[in-house]
Amino acid sequence: MGKLTNEQELTSIVMSEIDNVATLLKNIDSGEKLQYAINGQKEELTAKQAIPFGHKIAIKPIQPFEDVVKYGQVIGAASIEITPGEHVHIHNIEGIRGRGDKAKGGQN
Amino acid sequence: MKMIKGYRRPNGKMGIRNHLLIIPTVVCANHVSNRIQQSAPASVAIPHQHGCSQIGDDKERTHKLLAGMGKNPNVGAVLLVSLGCEVIDASELKKEIEGTGKPVEWIDIQDAGGSIKAIQKGSELAKRLYKEIENIPRTDIPLSELILGVKCGGSDATSGLCSNPSLGRTSDMIIKQGGTIVMGETTEIIGAEHIVAESAVNEEVANKVYAYVDKFEKEVERIGADMRGGNPSPGNIEGGLSTIEEKSLGCISKAGTSPLIDVLPFAEGIPGRGYYFMDSPGNDIECVSGMAAAGVHMVCFTTGRGTPTGNPIIPVIKITGNEITASNMADNIDVDTSPVMKGKETIDDAGNRIFEIVIEIAQGELAKAEVLGHQEFSISRISISL
């Protein structure tokens, strides 16, 4: 897990270098620029919507059904195409696990 | 060896509280139990909704939970209150709790001749039991005897970023002292079970992790619903958590980095020292109740949204990483780790702070949930009511 540091006034945090989302450390307005660090490099991104504190923003393009990765681990799959700067949440990603609604008949 | 001041019980176990516990064996005995509790202010009662119309696993679970609460070394003495015709066998319960060497009394409402007489007789017994335990002194006991439950509830994104990793450092410190950590919530390792299994001491233990998760997920399949909405809950989702996998990955860091010694059934007594996983629901009250029945002394409970959860016999320490919750619900929060989010404190420092508070509360300082009188208790249900 990435070291938590805010020394460079980062406004979001990426937990692993293979993540495709960042977590916001403050509320962000649409069009606002935010900073995150990945592989020790400071990066900048423009939010395409207003996104609340603690929520996720895409830092890479994510195709439909592609894994969404946070903590270097799969947290779900995109249900539609997601572009960098977009809010990533229940409207565009789904859990893969605990999906009784998708269970096929005949399973025990 | 680091020492703390605790209560040495007749069976050699260490307790950090000295409660007189009043246990109704059945829902029908709740009111009488509560009235007895009110007349014996130093006591606690655990009203619940079960004890009758139960068979098989449900009957066993209710018995196990009630017996476990009575046996927990934070309890100095026990008063059982039965109705007389229920499924739970009060004499069996009494025998099992007496095995710890602590004083146990039993009153039966039908035998006593109704509620009024049962309340009167029960109140006298409660006073007598309290006299037996009120002067038990705290003595020096190695910290290695402490069993700490780790739990999260009302999680948000800060839980995975800050409060759970900080608590993980505390867990490592407790284990380094020779102590014990118990993590529960089978629901909330779904999607992260491979990481928990990797920490297992051997393949047999790793397979138990997968087996419990599989059993749980099969049940969700049987119900035919998406877990999302139930877990992650509406509050988790508002706090930025999108899926159970994301929540789970944020959850598991609270147990630290020690090897997983074994995986235990729900509310099972902890057989040794080190890091254990206990099969349990994610539901806050059910999980903490199961930990208390397993003999856990206290729970460190992280929360992002803010939750007041307490327990009748074990302190529940609230830790948040959300600075808004820390100020908005200051009544309930014992430790604020949000300085980590701002880079003003390291996770190690926050873990040290939690450790110090664990020691203080183990020795008698009250957790906020205790000050406020939060005493939630519930017994999870497996099957139908008859």
Coordinates of C-alpha atoms in Angstrom, one line a residue, chain B residues 160-373:
Chain B
G160 CA -9.2 2.1 4.0
L161 CA -6.8 5.1 3.6
C162 CA -6.2 6.0 7.2
S163 CA -8.0 4.5 10.3
N164 CA -7.7 0.8 9.3
P165 CA -4.0 1.0 8.4
S166 CA -3.4 2.9 11.6
L167 CA -5.2 0.3 13.6
G168 CA -3.2 -2.3 11.8
R169 CA 0.0 -0.8 13.3
T170 CA -1.6 -1.1 16.8
S171 CA -2.5 -4.8 16.0
D172 CA 1.1 -5.4 15.1
M173 CA 2.2 -3.8 18.4
I174 CA -0.2 -6.0 20.4
I175 CA 1.0 -9.2 18.7
K176 CA 4.7 -8.1 19.3
Q177 CA 3.8 -7.9 23.0
G178 CA 2.6 -11.5 22.8
G179 CA -1.1 -10.6 22.7
T180 CA -4.0 -11.6 20.5
I181 CA -5.9 -10.0 17.7
V182 CA -9.3 -11.2 16.4
M183 CA -10.8 -10.0 13.1
G184 CA -14.3 -10.9 12.1
E185 CA -16.7 -10.0 9.3
T186 CA -16.6 -12.7 6.7
T187 CA -18.8 -10.5 4.5
E188 CA -16.2 -7.8 4.5
I189 CA -13.2 -9.9 3.3
I190 CA -15.1 -10.8 0.1
G191 CA -12.8 -9.6 -2.7
A192 CA -9.8 -9.5 -0.3
E193 CA -9.9 -13.1 1.0
H194 CA -6.8 -13.9 -1.1
I195 CA -4.8 -11.4 0.9
V196 CA -6.1 -12.7 4.2
A197 CA -5.4 -16.3 3.0
E198 CA -1.8 -15.4 2.0
S199 CA -1.1 -14.4 5.6
A200 CA -2.2 -17.9 6.9
V201 CA 0.4 -20.0 8.6
N202 CA -0.4 -23.0 6.4
E203 CA -2.6 -24.2 3.6
E204 CA -5.2 -25.7 5.8
V205 CA -5.9 -22.3 7.5
A206 CA -5.9 -20.6 4.1
N207 CA -8.5 -23.0 2.8
K208 CA -10.7 -22.3 5.8
V209 CA -10.6 -18.6 4.8
Y210 CA -11.8 -19.5 1.3
A211 CA -14.4 -22.0 2.6
Y212 CA -16.1 -19.5 5.0
V213 CA -16.2 -16.8 2.2
D214 CA -17.6 -19.3 -0.3
K215 CA -20.3 -20.4 2.2
F216 CA -21.3 -16.8 2.6
E217 CA -21.3 -16.0 -1.1
K218 CA -23.4 -19.1 -1.8
E219 CA -26.0 -17.8 0.6
V220 CA -26.1 -14.4 -1.2
E221 CA -26.6 -16.4 -4.4
R222 CA -29.4 -18.4 -2.9
I223 CA -31.1 -15.1 -1.9
G224 CA -30.7 -13.9 -5.5
A225 CA -29.8 -10.3 -4.6
D226 CA -26.9 -8.0 -5.2
M227 CA -25.0 -7.4 -2.0
R228 CA -24.6 -3.7 -2.9
G229 CA -27.1 -1.6 -1.0
G230 CA -26.9 -4.1 2.0
N231 CA -23.1 -4.1 2.0
P232 CA -21.7 -1.7 1.1
S233 CA -24.6 0.1 2.8
P234 CA -26.2 3.3 1.6
G235 CA -23.9 5.2 4.0
N236 CA -20.8 3.4 2.7
I237 CA -21.8 4.3 -0.8
E238 CA -22.4 8.0 0.1
G239 CA -18.9 7.9 1.6
G240 CA -17.4 6.9 -1.7
L241 CA -17.2 3.1 -1.5
S242 CA -18.6 1.6 -4.7
T243 CA -18.4 -2.2 -4.2
I244 CA -18.0 -4.8 -1.5
E245 CA -14.5 -5.6 -3.0
E246 CA -13.4 -2.0 -2.4
K247 CA -14.8 -2.0 1.1
S248 CA -13.1 -5.3 1.9
L249 CA -9.7 -4.2 0.6
G250 CA -9.9 -1.2 2.9
C251 CA -11.1 -3.3 5.8
I252 CA -8.4 -6.0 6.1
S253 CA -5.5 -3.7 6.9
K254 CA -6.8 -3.3 10.5
A255 CA -5.5 -6.7 11.5
G256 CA -1.9 -5.7 10.7
T257 CA 0.8 -7.9 9.2
S258 CA 1.0 -10.9 11.5
P259 CA 0.6 -14.5 10.4
L260 CA -3.0 -15.8 10.6
I261 CA -2.9 -18.6 13.2
D262 CA -6.3 -20.0 12.6
V263 CA -9.9 -19.4 11.4
L264 CA -12.6 -20.0 14.0
P265 CA -16.3 -20.5 14.0
F266 CA -18.6 -17.7 15.1
A267 CA -18.3 -16.9 18.9
E268 CA -15.8 -19.8 19.4
G269 CA -13.4 -19.3 22.4
I270 CA -10.0 -18.1 21.3
P271 CA -7.7 -21.1 21.8
G272 CA -4.2 -19.4 21.7
R273 CA -2.3 -16.2 21.1
G274 CA -1.6 -14.3 17.9
Y275 CA -3.8 -13.3 15.0
Y276 CA -7.1 -15.1 14.5
F277 CA -10.0 -14.7 12.1
M278 CA -13.5 -15.4 13.4
D279 CA -16.4 -16.2 10.9
S280 CA -19.1 -13.6 11.6
P281 CA -21.6 -11.3 9.9
G282 CA -20.4 -7.8 9.0
N283 CA -23.3 -6.4 11.0
D284 CA -21.7 -4.3 13.8
I285 CA -23.7 -5.5 16.8
E286 CA -23.8 -9.1 15.8
C287 CA -20.1 -9.2 15.2
V288 CA -19.1 -7.4 18.4
S289 CA -21.5 -9.6 20.4
G290 CA -19.9 -12.7 18.8
M291 CA -16.4 -11.3 19.8
A292 CA -17.5 -10.7 23.3
A293 CA -18.9 -14.3 23.5
A294 CA -15.5 -15.5 22.2
G295 CA -13.8 -14.0 25.2
V296 CA -12.4 -10.8 23.5
H297 CA -11.6 -8.2 26.1
M298 CA -12.2 -5.1 24.0
V299 CA -12.8 -4.0 20.4
C300 CA -11.1 -1.3 18.5
F301 CA -13.7 -0.1 16.0
T302 CA -12.9 2.1 13.1
T303 CA -15.6 4.2 11.5
G304 CA -15.8 6.8 8.7
R305 CA -19.5 7.8 8.8
G306 CA -19.6 7.6 12.7
T307 CA -21.3 5.0 14.8
P308 CA -22.1 4.8 18.5
T309 CA -21.9 1.0 18.9
G310 CA -21.0 -0.3 22.4
N311 CA -21.4 -3.6 24.2
P312 CA -22.6 -4.5 27.7
I313 CA -19.4 -6.2 28.8
I314 CA -16.5 -5.1 26.6
P315 CA -15.3 -1.6 25.8
V316 CA -15.7 -0.6 22.1
I317 CA -13.1 2.1 21.2
K318 CA -14.1 4.3 18.2
I319 CA -11.4 5.4 15.8
T320 CA -12.1 7.6 12.7
G321 CA -10.0 8.9 9.9
N322 CA -12.7 11.4 8.8
E323 CA -12.1 14.8 10.4
I324 CA -15.7 15.9 9.8
T325 CA -17.0 12.9 11.7
A326 CA -14.3 13.4 14.4
S327 CA -15.7 16.8 15.2
N328 CA -19.4 16.2 14.3
M329 CA -19.6 13.1 16.5
A330 CA -17.0 14.0 19.1
D331 CA -19.3 12.5 21.7
N332 CA -18.7 9.0 20.2
I333 CA -15.1 9.2 18.8
D334 CA -12.2 8.1 21.0
V335 CA -9.4 8.5 18.5
D336 CA -9.1 10.9 15.5
T337 CA -6.5 9.6 13.0
S338 CA -7.4 12.2 10.3
P339 CA -4.1 14.1 10.8
V340 CA -2.7 11.2 8.7
M341 CA -4.9 12.2 5.8
K342 CA -3.3 15.7 5.9
G343 CA 0.2 14.4 6.1
K344 CA 0.6 15.9 9.6
E345 CA 1.0 12.5 11.3
T346 CA 2.4 9.1 10.1
I347 CA 0.3 5.9 10.2
D348 CA 2.9 4.6 12.7
D349 CA 2.3 7.6 15.0
A350 CA -1.5 7.1 14.8
G351 CA -1.0 3.4 15.6
N352 CA 1.0 4.4 18.6
R353 CA -1.7 6.7 19.8
I354 CA -4.3 4.0 19.5
F355 CA -2.1 1.6 21.4
E356 CA -1.7 4.0 24.3
I357 CA -5.5 4.5 24.5
V358 CA -6.0 0.7 24.4
I359 CA -3.7 0.4 27.4
E360 CA -5.5 3.2 29.3
I361 CA -9.0 1.7 28.6
A362 CA -7.8 -1.8 29.4
Q363 CA -6.8 -0.5 32.9
G364 CA -10.2 1.1 33.6
E365 CA -10.5 4.4 31.7
L366 CA -13.9 4.4 30.1
A367 CA -14.4 4.4 26.3
K368 CA -16.9 6.9 25.0
A369 CA -19.4 4.2 24.3
E370 CA -19.2 3.1 28.0
V371 CA -19.5 6.7 29.2
L372 CA -22.6 7.1 27.0
G373 CA -24.1 3.8 28.2

